[in-house]
XYZ file of C-alpha atoms in Angstrom:
670
model
C 68.740 33.328 44.023
C 67.926 35.925 45.699
C 66.713 38.027 42.701
C 65.180 34.970 40.510
C 63.035 34.560 44.165
C 62.173 38.369 44.298
C 61.443 38.673 40.383
C 59.043 35.335 40.928
C 57.709 36.605 44.373
C 54.106 35.959 44.641
C 52.460 39.228 45.231
C 51.743 38.718 41.228
C 48.987 37.311 41.304
C 47.753 40.846 43.449
C 48.764 42.988 40.455
C 47.031 40.916 38.096
C 43.869 41.373 40.782
C 44.519 44.396 40.580
C 44.163 44.453 36.842
C 41.094 42.127 36.383
C 39.672 44.284 39.322
C 40.434 47.908 37.272
C 38.865 46.365 34.351
C 35.769 45.434 36.400
C 35.412 48.817 37.580
C 35.819 50.549 34.502
C 33.048 48.213 32.911
C 31.036 48.525 36.204
C 30.908 52.125 35.885
C 30.098 52.982 31.911
C 27.346 50.470 32.786
C 26.541 52.158 35.707
C 26.220 55.034 33.760
C 24.435 54.064 30.788
C 21.751 52.476 33.088
C 21.446 56.551 34.703
C 20.442 57.266 31.232
C 18.034 54.722 30.833
C 16.562 55.345 33.775
C 16.161 58.870 32.874
C 15.191 58.441 28.970
C 12.090 55.920 31.238
C 11.231 58.466 32.958
C 10.821 60.907 29.822
C 8.741 58.261 28.293
C 6.446 57.440 31.597
C 5.875 61.527 31.134
C 4.965 61.650 27.409
C 2.444 58.532 28.993
C 0.700 60.245 31.428
C 0.664 63.485 28.993
C -1.152 60.804 26.399
C -3.360 59.269 28.840
C -4.242 63.470 30.247
C -4.333 64.281 26.285
C -7.477 61.557 25.744
C -8.799 62.195 28.529
C -9.749 65.314 27.712
C -10.408 64.135 24.652
C -13.206 61.881 26.146
C -15.077 64.664 27.893
C -15.020 67.077 24.226
C -16.436 63.756 22.280
C -19.228 63.244 25.111
C -20.002 67.365 25.446
C -22.752 68.499 23.404
C -20.744 71.482 21.920
C -17.880 69.119 20.617
C -18.423 69.483 17.105
C -18.718 73.504 17.685
C -15.420 73.989 19.750
C -13.306 72.094 17.366
C -14.177 73.449 14.402
C -13.699 77.098 15.897
C -11.037 75.798 17.866
C -8.905 74.710 14.543
C -10.011 77.102 12.187
C -8.387 79.781 14.287
C -5.512 77.965 15.997
C -2.950 79.417 13.367
C -4.290 83.337 13.559
C -1.624 85.311 14.943
C -4.462 87.696 16.629
C -5.309 84.320 18.856
C -7.166 86.328 21.736
C -10.014 88.384 19.572
C -10.532 85.203 17.998
C -10.527 83.121 20.399
C -13.656 85.853 22.276
C -15.244 85.541 18.575
C -16.003 82.107 18.141
C -16.682 81.800 21.729
C -19.245 83.867 20.832
C -20.505 81.172 17.802
C -20.352 78.906 19.952
C -22.929 80.494 22.551
C -25.248 81.399 19.603
C -25.603 77.842 18.261
C -25.036 76.108 21.776
C -28.715 78.370 23.089
C -31.776 76.087 21.704
C -32.723 75.541 24.122
C -35.578 77.435 26.113
C -35.722 76.831 29.651
C -33.717 80.416 29.632
C -36.037 81.853 27.356
C -33.970 83.804 24.260
C -31.185 84.653 27.369
C -27.996 83.097 27.848
C -27.414 82.305 31.470
C -23.611 84.000 32.612
C -22.780 79.826 33.593
C -23.368 79.027 30.004
C -20.993 81.674 28.745
C -18.248 80.234 31.633
C -18.917 76.827 30.948
C -18.495 77.098 27.092
C -15.567 79.141 27.952
C -13.918 76.694 30.018
C -15.211 73.512 27.096
C -13.376 75.572 25.025
C -9.535 76.155 26.480
C -9.817 72.312 26.701
C -9.498 72.050 22.630
C -6.705 74.585 23.047
C -4.921 72.638 26.116
C -4.956 69.508 24.283
C -3.080 71.382 21.203
C -1.108 72.789 23.182
C -0.151 69.431 25.098
C 0.594 67.611 22.034
C 2.884 69.946 20.775
C 4.376 69.284 25.024
C 4.367 65.561 24.334
C 6.564 66.414 20.659
C 9.334 67.864 22.117
C 8.877 65.108 24.443
C 9.683 62.576 21.729
C 11.484 64.341 20.345
C 14.394 65.034 23.037
C 13.865 61.318 24.072
C 15.542 60.459 20.400
C 18.304 62.500 21.211
C 19.073 60.207 24.325
C 18.273 57.826 22.900
C 20.921 57.992 20.270
C 23.684 59.382 23.379
C 23.105 56.055 25.053
C 23.702 53.781 21.840
C 26.739 55.918 21.093
C 27.971 54.940 24.767
C 27.147 51.210 24.589
C 28.841 50.826 20.782
C 32.350 53.418 23.599
C 31.712 50.700 26.424
C 31.729 47.309 24.163
C 35.102 48.736 22.512
C 36.871 50.022 26.092
C 36.287 46.814 27.095
C 37.771 44.603 24.539
C 40.481 46.821 23.969
C 41.480 47.056 27.865
C 40.555 43.263 28.040
C 43.102 42.794 25.021
C 46.512 44.462 26.764
C 44.802 42.882 29.796
C 45.081 39.366 28.687
C 48.627 40.043 27.090
C 50.761 41.366 29.637
C 48.871 38.641 31.966
C 49.499 35.660 29.749
C 52.992 37.146 29.027
C 53.984 37.736 32.691
C 52.670 34.600 34.012
C 53.900 32.424 31.206
C 56.518 33.579 29.076
C 58.804 35.570 31.319
C 58.827 33.166 34.296
C 59.641 29.980 31.183
C 62.647 32.526 30.207
C 63.388 32.874 33.486
C 63.589 29.675 34.963
C 65.087 28.218 31.149
C 68.433 31.025 32.173
C 68.566 29.827 35.790
C 68.665 26.028 34.767
C 71.132 26.646 32.567
C 73.490 28.853 35.823
C 73.152 26.055 37.958
C 73.793 23.269 35.416
C 77.585 25.247 34.022
C 78.397 26.247 37.916
C 77.985 22.257 38.507
C 79.953 21.196 35.600
C 82.514 23.490 36.690
C 82.365 22.247 40.055
C 83.031 18.619 39.223
C 85.886 20.109 36.893
C 87.088 21.593 39.365
C 86.777 18.080 41.886
C 88.747 16.511 39.169
C 91.290 18.622 39.188
C 92.148 17.635 42.577
C 92.571 13.731 42.529
C 94.673 14.383 39.631
C 96.838 16.403 41.920
C 97.103 13.464 44.728
C 97.873 11.086 42.670
C 101.098 13.190 41.626
C 101.863 13.728 45.758
C 101.701 9.952 46.013
C 105.677 9.610 47.006
C 105.509 12.792 48.954
C 106.515 12.375 52.844
C 103.842 11.155 54.920
C 103.435 14.647 56.663
C 103.067 16.197 53.220
C 101.288 13.263 52.494
C 98.728 13.405 54.725
C 98.282 16.979 54.143
C 98.129 16.202 51.355
C 95.106 13.628 51.518
C 93.441 16.096 53.492
C 93.060 18.499 50.751
C 91.186 16.276 48.274
C 88.921 15.329 51.320
C 88.276 18.958 52.404
C 87.898 19.313 48.715
C 85.095 16.856 48.589
C 83.844 18.532 51.555
C 83.566 21.686 50.122
C 82.355 19.679 47.107
C 79.601 18.235 49.125
C 78.700 21.509 50.443
C 78.388 22.971 46.968
C 76.461 20.760 46.098
C 74.140 21.157 49.219
C 74.158 24.302 48.193
C 72.944 23.849 44.949
C 70.527 21.833 45.707
C 69.435 23.823 48.335
C 69.350 26.425 45.517
C 67.673 24.381 43.601
C 64.668 23.236 45.254
C 64.735 26.943 47.122
C 63.097 27.566 43.659
C 59.505 28.516 43.284
C 56.919 25.434 44.042
C 56.369 25.997 40.478
C 59.659 24.809 39.405
C 59.275 21.511 40.989
C 56.072 19.969 39.541
C 57.085 21.248 35.926
C 58.003 17.603 34.097
C 59.837 19.243 31.522
C 62.522 20.851 33.434
C 62.776 18.028 35.272
C 63.811 15.643 32.272
C 65.945 18.132 30.848
C 68.187 18.267 34.143
C 68.157 14.824 33.971
C 69.758 14.898 30.964
C 72.268 17.543 31.753
C 73.199 15.854 35.325
C 74.390 12.485 32.444
C 76.017 14.406 30.153
C 77.951 16.060 33.094
C 78.992 12.541 34.706
C 79.947 11.404 31.328
C 81.826 14.112 30.612
C 83.713 14.493 34.026
C 85.877 11.019 33.058
C 87.157 12.544 30.410
C 88.899 16.330 30.708
C 88.322 16.673 26.871
C 84.418 16.064 26.969
C 84.833 18.404 30.606
C 86.134 21.409 28.118
C 83.473 20.755 25.593
C 81.092 20.632 27.596
C 81.850 23.729 29.592
C 82.224 25.726 26.227
C 79.045 24.174 25.080
C 76.896 25.484 28.451
C 78.651 28.255 28.346
C 76.991 29.739 24.760
C 73.277 27.838 26.364
C 73.512 30.358 28.941
C 74.361 33.802 26.879
C 71.581 32.447 24.851
C 69.213 31.988 27.802
C 70.074 35.102 28.964
C 69.571 37.153 25.901
C 66.352 35.531 25.808
C 65.293 36.300 29.136
C 66.753 39.942 28.892
C 64.770 40.484 25.409
C 61.944 38.737 27.263
C 61.955 41.430 30.559
C 61.936 44.128 27.604
C 58.504 42.526 25.984
C 56.844 42.744 29.111
C 58.173 46.420 29.958
C 56.679 47.178 26.674
C 53.365 45.554 26.868
C 53.058 46.759 31.236
C 52.841 50.198 29.213
C 50.742 49.203 26.658
C 48.414 48.104 29.802
C 48.385 50.964 31.677
C 47.952 53.434 29.171
C 45.142 51.858 27.595
C 44.173 52.077 31.466
C 43.904 55.621 31.342
C 42.764 55.643 27.727
C 39.700 53.867 29.004
C 39.284 56.151 32.378
C 39.391 59.025 30.134
C 36.746 57.291 28.199
C 34.904 57.187 31.513
C 34.783 60.917 32.126
C 34.065 61.939 28.452
C 30.761 59.290 28.894
C 30.301 61.131 32.369
C 30.309 65.046 30.527
C 28.287 63.935 27.731
C 26.059 62.970 30.043
C 25.631 65.206 31.730
C 25.699 67.167 28.727
C 22.938 66.119 26.944
C 20.552 65.974 29.669
C 21.418 69.702 30.911
C 20.000 70.810 27.086
C 17.129 67.942 27.330
C 16.036 69.537 30.447
C 16.785 73.172 29.473
C 14.753 72.471 26.145
C 11.787 70.528 27.926
C 11.533 73.213 30.636
C 11.615 76.356 28.296
C 8.779 73.928 26.030
C 6.986 73.642 29.103
C 6.957 77.351 30.840
C 5.480 77.857 27.090
C 2.733 75.452 28.040
C 1.842 76.395 31.335
C 1.866 79.967 30.443
C -0.595 79.620 28.036
C -2.754 77.416 30.089
C -2.954 80.186 32.432
C -3.556 82.619 29.825
C -6.754 80.223 29.283
C -7.635 79.857 32.974
C -7.287 83.552 33.615
C -10.065 83.943 30.634
C -12.376 81.325 32.530
C -11.740 82.731 35.921
C -12.495 86.117 34.714
C -16.134 84.708 32.819
C -16.459 83.368 36.326
C -16.159 86.863 37.963
C -19.187 88.114 35.607
C -21.121 84.802 36.307
C -24.750 86.120 38.106
C -26.758 83.566 39.386
C -29.813 85.535 40.572
C -29.737 87.140 37.057
C -30.353 83.767 35.940
C -32.789 82.490 38.567
C -34.475 85.489 37.909
C -35.055 84.955 34.108
C -35.368 81.087 34.858
C -38.203 82.458 37.823
C -39.506 83.973 34.821
C -40.545 81.298 32.377
C -40.880 78.619 34.863
C -44.111 80.704 35.766
C -44.855 81.013 31.951
C -45.087 77.538 31.546
C -47.602 77.460 34.330
C -47.072 73.447 36.522
C -49.306 72.851 38.262
C -47.717 71.251 41.520
C -48.534 68.373 43.457
C -51.286 67.868 46.299
C -49.749 65.786 49.450
C -50.666 62.753 50.201
C -51.416 61.059 53.444
C -51.328 57.379 55.008
C -54.440 56.003 55.015
C -54.496 53.125 57.984
C -56.981 50.114 57.080
C -57.932 49.960 60.579
C -58.104 53.370 61.852
C -57.883 55.691 58.503
C -56.499 58.425 57.060
C -53.289 60.459 59.271
C -52.150 63.757 59.346
C -48.541 63.067 60.230
C -46.296 59.693 60.468
C -44.426 59.630 63.166
C -43.655 56.749 64.491
C -40.964 55.509 62.911
C -39.500 59.205 61.536
C -36.640 61.112 61.520
C -36.707 63.176 65.325
C -34.634 66.380 63.044
C -37.006 66.527 60.426
C -39.610 66.466 62.552
C -38.225 69.454 64.207
C -37.661 71.199 61.146
C -41.292 70.996 60.317
C -42.977 71.194 63.200
C -40.294 74.287 64.205
C -40.638 72.185 67.965
C -37.261 70.591 69.305
C -39.027 67.688 71.440
C -41.794 65.876 69.855
C -45.484 67.133 71.532
C -46.118 63.192 71.795
C -42.938 62.941 74.051
C -44.371 66.144 75.750
C -47.768 64.763 76.132
C -46.963 61.139 77.162
C -44.255 62.703 80.480
C -47.052 65.040 81.192
C -49.547 62.775 81.348
C -47.654 60.380 83.137
C -46.534 62.524 85.747
C -49.756 63.659 86.456
C -52.151 61.090 86.530
C -49.501 59.581 89.555
C -47.825 57.068 87.005
C -44.783 57.428 88.782
C -46.252 55.560 91.446
C -47.192 53.187 89.689
C -45.458 49.977 90.633
C -43.804 48.418 87.135
C -43.953 51.512 85.345
C -42.632 51.248 81.525
C -41.863 47.456 82.521
C -45.733 46.327 82.594
C -47.252 46.860 78.766
C -50.692 48.105 78.405
C -53.312 46.440 76.505
C -51.931 46.476 72.823
C -55.302 47.318 71.032
C -55.252 50.830 73.041
C -51.566 50.771 72.282
C -52.031 50.510 68.390
C -55.542 53.493 68.837
C -53.253 55.996 70.907
C -50.526 55.453 68.172
C -53.200 56.109 65.645
C -54.890 58.849 67.827
C -51.270 60.986 67.578
C -50.588 60.011 63.936
C -54.354 61.714 63.042
C -53.553 64.817 65.098
C -50.924 64.284 67.782
C -52.313 68.098 68.898
C -55.915 66.931 69.675
C -55.039 64.110 71.285
C -56.542 64.026 74.898
C -54.247 61.606 77.534
C -56.926 61.938 80.425
C -58.548 58.727 79.804
C -56.003 56.567 78.647
C -54.179 54.071 81.174
C -50.594 54.988 82.097
C -49.199 51.871 81.169
C -50.667 52.123 77.434
C -49.363 55.692 77.700
C -45.398 54.277 78.706
C -45.401 51.529 76.329
C -46.518 54.042 73.461
C -43.792 56.487 74.649
C -41.064 53.402 74.540
C -42.672 52.363 71.665
C -41.732 55.650 69.532
C -37.965 56.207 70.966
C -37.573 52.780 69.917
C -39.048 53.062 66.537
C -37.080 56.351 65.599
C -35.486 56.282 62.325
C -31.870 57.090 64.363
C -31.442 56.007 67.961
C -31.522 59.227 70.148
C -28.391 58.829 71.515
C -26.439 56.378 69.050
C -23.669 54.907 70.855
C -22.775 51.520 70.992
C -22.409 48.870 73.313
C -18.704 48.699 72.709
C -18.708 52.316 73.083
C -20.473 51.849 76.308
C -18.801 49.296 77.986
C -15.669 51.678 77.458
C -17.359 54.536 78.923
C -17.802 52.164 81.475
C -14.578 51.870 82.432
C -12.922 54.533 83.006
C -12.517 55.366 86.778
C -12.191 58.982 87.067
C -15.978 60.362 87.644
C -15.199 64.151 86.466
C -13.376 62.526 82.850
C -16.549 60.577 82.964
C -18.736 62.900 83.154
C -16.400 65.384 80.299
C -16.685 62.379 77.893
C -20.322 62.199 77.978
C -21.138 65.338 78.454
C -18.653 66.286 75.384
C -20.951 63.547 73.204
C -24.068 65.073 73.967
C -22.202 68.191 72.399
C -21.933 66.105 69.130
C -25.745 66.018 69.226
C -28.388 67.703 67.369
C -30.459 70.266 69.536
C -33.414 68.527 68.357
C -32.195 65.228 70.026
C -30.806 66.413 72.662
C -33.334 68.529 74.332
C -35.767 65.595 73.690
C -33.012 63.396 75.820
C -32.481 65.880 78.501
C -36.933 65.502 78.703
C -36.715 61.703 78.666
C -33.980 62.038 81.623
C -35.450 63.952 83.349
C -38.686 62.411 83.638
C -36.398 58.708 84.159
C -35.196 60.515 86.983
C -38.359 60.935 88.577
C -39.604 57.724 87.691
C -36.077 56.613 89.380
C -36.331 58.853 93.176
C -39.663 57.239 92.935
C -38.059 53.393 92.952
C -39.443 52.095 95.825
C -43.015 51.994 94.888
C -42.696 51.652 91.507
C -40.598 49.111 91.468
C -38.269 50.928 88.419
C -34.522 51.123 89.846
C -32.153 51.618 88.117
C -30.966 48.380 86.293
C -34.891 47.651 85.659
C -34.572 51.226 83.592
C -32.097 50.249 81.741
C -33.760 47.166 80.626
C -36.887 49.016 79.322
C -34.650 51.800 77.625
C -31.489 51.057 76.510
C -33.386 49.296 73.299
C -34.795 52.784 73.457
C -32.548 55.152 73.857
C -29.991 53.201 71.939
C -31.238 51.166 69.679
C -29.348 47.483 71.236
C -30.007 45.305 73.273
C -27.177 45.184 76.027
C -25.702 41.756 76.376
C -22.848 40.574 78.886
C -20.180 38.385 77.520
C -22.283 35.200 79.297
C -26.135 34.552 77.779
C -28.376 35.449 80.324
C -26.074 38.214 82.111
C -26.693 41.833 81.476
C -23.564 44.580 81.646
C -24.352 47.325 83.454
C -23.261 49.635 81.674
C -23.118 53.200 83.413
C -24.229 55.784 80.483
C -27.953 55.904 81.589
C -26.977 56.154 85.268
C -24.607 59.136 84.155
C -27.098 60.789 82.529
C -30.218 60.299 84.966
C -28.147 61.335 88.085
C -25.766 64.234 86.108
C -29.115 65.240 84.126
C -28.992 68.532 85.790
C -25.589 70.390 84.909
C -25.086 67.496 82.139
C -27.606 68.982 79.732
C -26.923 72.721 80.506
C -22.543 72.536 80.061
C -23.439 70.285 76.872
C -25.947 73.289 75.165
C -23.495 74.962 76.167
C -19.768 73.619 75.015
C -22.197 72.585 71.588
C -23.200 76.952 71.240
C -19.130 77.556 71.724
C -18.261 74.952 69.223
C -20.681 76.459 66.619
C -19.103 79.885 66.989
C -16.349 78.967 66.113
C -17.439 77.186 63.211
C -18.742 79.946 62.421
C -15.608 82.359 62.911
C -14.121 80.227 61.058
C -16.103 79.171 58.009
C -16.516 83.696 57.939
C -12.628 83.950 57.923
C -11.984 85.056 54.345
C -8.767 83.010 54.890
C -10.129 79.739 56.045
C -9.415 77.151 53.110
C -12.527 75.625 53.839
C -14.470 76.834 50.769
C -17.626 78.869 50.935
C -19.577 76.181 48.923
C -19.031 73.822 52.348
C -20.465 76.280 54.182
C -22.967 77.000 52.534
C -26.398 75.532 53.881
C -28.193 73.282 51.466
C -32.130 73.113 50.765
C -34.094 71.407 48.348
C -36.343 74.710 47.701
C -33.534 76.955 47.554
C -33.443 77.890 44.333
C -37.283 79.202 44.306
C -37.083 80.522 47.559
C -36.530 84.413 48.054
C -34.196 86.110 49.986
C -36.109 86.176 53.056
C -36.678 82.779 53.083
C -32.926 81.854 53.073
C -32.124 84.073 55.647
C -34.598 83.165 57.912
C -32.863 79.389 57.262
C -29.688 80.725 57.558
C -30.968 81.824 60.985
C -32.113 78.064 61.913
C -29.018 76.489 61.164
C -27.116 79.346 63.509
C -29.416 78.204 65.996
C -28.762 74.531 65.332
C -32.949 74.014 64.956
C -32.886 72.258 61.897
C -31.892 69.148 60.705
C -28.920 67.882 60.033
C -28.967 68.342 56.304
C -29.219 72.001 56.639
C -26.380 72.077 59.377
C -22.880 73.858 58.780
C -20.439 71.640 58.808
C -18.325 70.717 62.235
C -14.774 72.342 61.958
C -13.557 71.470 65.196
C -14.554 68.720 67.632
C -14.005 68.542 71.165
C -11.543 65.648 72.103
C -13.820 62.387 73.715
C -12.375 59.238 75.521
C -15.361 57.038 74.061
C -14.669 55.866 70.664
C -15.992 57.398 67.934
C -16.707 54.279 65.506
C -20.836 55.717 65.096
C -22.365 59.311 64.416
C -25.942 60.153 64.189
C -26.796 59.714 60.401
C -28.693 63.292 60.466
């Protein structure tokens, strides 16, 4: 019975689970390798889409080009010519001849036109090269699709065959062989029980024969049946134990139970008749032999199915290896082909770029400009006269000072501090305005203010302020600063609040100095003049009542173009920007000027460095009249830019800025 229990050990469930898991693993691996191949195919599809989009974009360029028809014709006519280099240059010459119909340069073909036409001609050749590469991509993608389809068919076949072998083995292992095993052991148990019954019957007959023996022999003989009965009970209990020790599925088999009951009834019926008992024993012996033969044959069949399942599993793994190797070889071949094709395409494009680069190196803008200037002068265009502003009440004005750009003013008048600011400050200090109570707080009469503003715009140099009262002069100065196109010092309220939170005085000074160094020279010089003047006003605050708070209230809108607002309405936030400007003005502006010069020197050094990646275009000064200016005027402009006396338009870009603790959310838009 130990063998029967061992042969039907539940560990078969682990074997069956392992077989199913192996099939699932093989199928997943095959699906993964096909999916991996499909992912690469999708990558090639995406590359084809990108290349097609690139070609379409190039085609749009050629369609919108003024030279599309000629360029296309010449490129296509010579695309099959073996001597492409010579024909390419000949075609370019025909392109330039057919597109020289404009007379901006007379009969002269500029180097700019030659270079750009060379570039446009290279676009058509690039389109042709890219189309060839796209065709190669499609061919290789089709090959990979065929490989993927064949792998998918192989996967399905492997899954079907291995699944069939697994099913045959598992079904026979879990059903047929168990049934044969059960039948065999039941017959053996039945035969053993019947033999036990026959032995009991023989003991009873022997007891009857010894009935007339001595009492002692009777006692002995009477003990023997009892012992036999005990042994019978033990054997019966052992048989019952063997029966009950069978696997659980034997107990639950109703068919086996009915068969067993029939056998027991037949055995009981035959127990009373020795002849029937012998016949029954012979019949059971034959049934035991038959069931043993069937059980043995079933074990052989099971072993055959097991070997088939094992061989199929091995073949499945070989298929997996073959598919992995086939995928690798196919992708390797495709990648080598595509890499060679792309390399050839890129080499041809490099050749086109070299031609364009050679044409670009021979560009001569000065020669083109000279020819253009000759043709331009020949046309004899008239230059428009300057239009002056006519005020309805005060007449024509020479300049529009109020609401102007400070940097533009500095460039036009060649001074960094406006004459209006200089005259107003000097007049206020000479006329004793510093000792006037309420200076800048008390406004002058509006008619006098309008009159003085008009006089400045008519001719600021001719303005005489000796006859003007200090309150009118102060009002005009405030209005001028407030109406500038851009704030004199562009610091928002939030930036000034963040600045005021800095506790360390040295750090605060360095921060303010850095922000001042970022201003243009006209802004910094004008602000320095205003702050120096306000420092004098503050020194006389016991007389003029213009304390630091009053100055902050008056000049915050003028200098920063905003109103100082605290968290609660009606309150005033005492930021420290204006206070530090006034108290530190003696050294602050000088240090800021030096820092600005250092930054400009570093920027120029980086811009003039040949290895710098900033590029020559960004470092060139921009000027609206640069085309018609002579070399001397260009040199003058460049010199002015290095001294930072021109507007923000003509300044070189700042490549390195010093660190600042003030949030740099707003910059001068100059």
